[in-house]
C-alpha positions as a Python dict, from the first residue, in 0.01 Angstrom:
ca = {
    (1, 'M'): (0, 0, 0),
    (2, 'G'): (292, 236, 78),
    (3, 'Q'): (436, 184, -271),
    (4, 'Y'): (116, 288, -443),
    (5, 'S'): (71, 601, -233),
    (6, 'G'): (418, 724, -339),
    (7, 'I'): (341, 667, -706),
    (8, 'L'): (-1, 829, -665),
    (9, 'L'): (163, 1135, -505),
    (10, 'I'): (403, 1170, -800),
    (11, 'V'): (116, 1140, -1049),
    (12, 'I'): (-84, 1404, -862),
    (13, 'M'): (220, 1636, -863),
    (14, 'F'): (252, 1601, -1242),
    (15, 'V'): (-118, 1672, -1294),
    (16, 'V'): (-100, 1983, -1074),
    (17, 'M'): (216, 2099, -1253),
    (18, 'Y'): (40, 2055, -1589),
    (19, 'F'): (-258, 2270, -1488),
    (20, 'L'): (-49, 2537, -1316),
    (21, 'M'): (242, 2570, -1559),
    (22, 'I'): (216, 2392, -1892),
    (23, 'R'): (-147, 2458, -1987),
    (24, 'P'): (-141, 2837, -1928),
    (25, 'Q'): (184, 2865, -2123),
    (26, 'R'): (31, 2679, -2419),
    (27, 'K'): (-273, 2908, -2413),
    (28, 'Q'): (-46, 3213, -2414),
    (29, 'Q'): (157, 3072, -2706),
    (30, 'Q'): (-161, 3001, -2903),
    (31, 'K'): (-289, 3355, -2841),
    (32, 'H'): (45, 3501, -2957),
    (33, 'Q'): (40, 3282, -3268),
    (34, 'D'): (-313, 3400, -3351),
    (35, 'T'): (-199, 3762, -3310),
    (36, 'L'): (93, 3705, -3547),
    (37, 'S'): (-128, 3536, -3805),
    (38, 'K'): (-361, 3841, -3809),
    (39, 'L'): (-72, 4088, -3842),
    (40, 'Q'): (-122, 4334, -4129),
    (41, 'K'): (59, 4620, -4293),
    (42, 'G'): (4, 4939, -4094),
    (43, 'D'): (-28, 4772, -3752),
    (44, 'H'): (163, 4939, -3469),
    (45, 'V'): (383, 4681, -3297),
    (46, 'I'): (640, 4643, -3021),
    (47, 'T'): (930, 4400, -3067),
    (48, 'I'): (1087, 4183, -2798),
    (49, 'G'): (1365, 4444, -2780),
    (50, 'R'): (1098, 4710, -2700),
    (51, 'L'): (1135, 4885, -3038),
    (52, 'H'): (812, 5056, -3139),
    (53, 'G'): (722, 5079, -3507),
    (54, 'V'): (469, 5027, -3784),
    (55, 'V'): (456, 4713, -3998),
    (56, 'D'): (560, 4800, -4354),
    (57, 'E'): (587, 4454, -4509),
    (58, 'I'): (529, 4092, -4410),
    (59, 'N'): (720, 3812, -4584),
    (60, 'E'): (536, 3485, -4518),
    (61, 'E'): (799, 3269, -4694),
    (62, 'D'): (1093, 3386, -4483),
    (63, 'K'): (877, 3453, -4175),
    (64, 'T'): (1010, 3810, -4153),
    (65, 'V'): (849, 4147, -4102),
    (66, 'T'): (980, 4490, -4205),
    (67, 'I'): (912, 4761, -3947),
    (68, 'D'): (920, 5136, -4006),
    (69, 'A'): (1059, 5302, -3693),
    (70, 'D'): (1050, 5677, -3769),
    (71, 'G'): (1181, 5636, -4122),
    (72, 'V'): (1429, 5359, -4042),
    (73, 'Y'): (1323, 5029, -4198),
    (74, 'L'): (1431, 4722, -4002),
    (75, 'V'): (1374, 4355, -4084),
    (76, 'F'): (1286, 4127, -3794),
    (77, 'D'): (1195, 3764, -3757),
    (78, 'L'): (819, 3735, -3721),
    (79, 'R'): (863, 3580, -3376),
    (80, 'A'): (1034, 3902, -3262),
    (81, 'I'): (698, 4079, -3247),
    (82, 'A'): (601, 4093, -2881),
    (83, 'Q'): (263, 4264, -2916),
    (84, 'V'): (39, 4461, -3147),
    (85, 'T'): (-55, 4792, -2984),
    (86, 'Q'): (-283, 4935, -3252),
    (87, 'K'): (-446, 4770, -3551),
    (88, 'S'): (-430, 4941, -3889),
    (89, 'A'): (-726, 5141, -4017),
    (90, 'S'): (-803, 4876, -4280),
    (91, 'A'): (-828, 4609, -4008),
    (92, 'A'): (-1067, 4826, -3808),
    (93, 'V'): (-1283, 4880, -4117),
    (94, 'A'): (-1281, 4505, -4185),
    (95, 'E'): (-1405, 4437, -3831),
    (96, 'D'): (-1685, 4694, -3875),
    (97, 'V'): (-1789, 4530, -4203),
    (98, 'Q'): (-1809, 4189, -4035),
    (99, 'K'): (-2050, 4313, -3765),
    (100, 'P'): (-2320, 4518, -3944),
    (101, 'E'): (-2598, 4327, -3766),
    (102, 'E'): (-2509, 4479, -3429),
    (103, 'A'): (-2537, 4833, -3566),
    (104, 'K'): (-2876, 4757, -3722),
    (105, 'T'): (-3000, 4613, -3394),
    (106, 'E'): (-2900, 4927, -3204),
    (107, 'E'): (-3070, 5151, -3462),
    (108, 'T'): (-3388, 4946, -3438),
    (109, 'V'): (-3391, 4974, -3059),
    (110, 'E'): (-3338, 5350, -3078),
    (111, 'G'): (-3620, 5378, -3334),
    (112, 'S'): (-3849, 5186, -3100),
    (113, 'D'): (-3781, 5435, -2819),
    (114, 'D'): (-3872, 5724, -3049),
    (115, 'D'): (-4197, 5554, -3144),
    (116, 'V'): (-4283, 5501, -2778),
    (117, 'E'): (-4220, 5869, -2701),
    (118, 'K'): (-4440, 5976, -2994),
    (119, 'N'): (-4720, 5748, -2880),
    (120, 'N'): (-4693, 5877, -2524),
    (121, 'G'): (-4720, 6234, -2657),
    (122, 'R'): (-5041, 6150, -2842),
    (123, 'R'): (-5206, 5998, -2539),
    (124, 'G'): (-5125, 6286, -2302),
}
């Protein structure tokens, strides 16, 4: 019985280590990979060396990105992008185009409020 409790303790330690260390790191890596896959020209980025710049060109074959840092063009490995601070205007427009239903819903709700106010004015 003592043998099995030692093995069980080791197994429990590995399970706890997985949920506390490995799983969150994988989620963070997946999120970073998704961010890099959505990277577009014009996005404001910060590199792992804390250089701030704007994406000028993305080379998918070589996995490199050219960054404009105040007129100085630098080529970095795509993995050197630490975070995207501001999406380009074209990306923001694309997101607005994908969600036109939400805007229509809000307009409809506002129109309903106006109709209610008009009807209340007629009754009073």
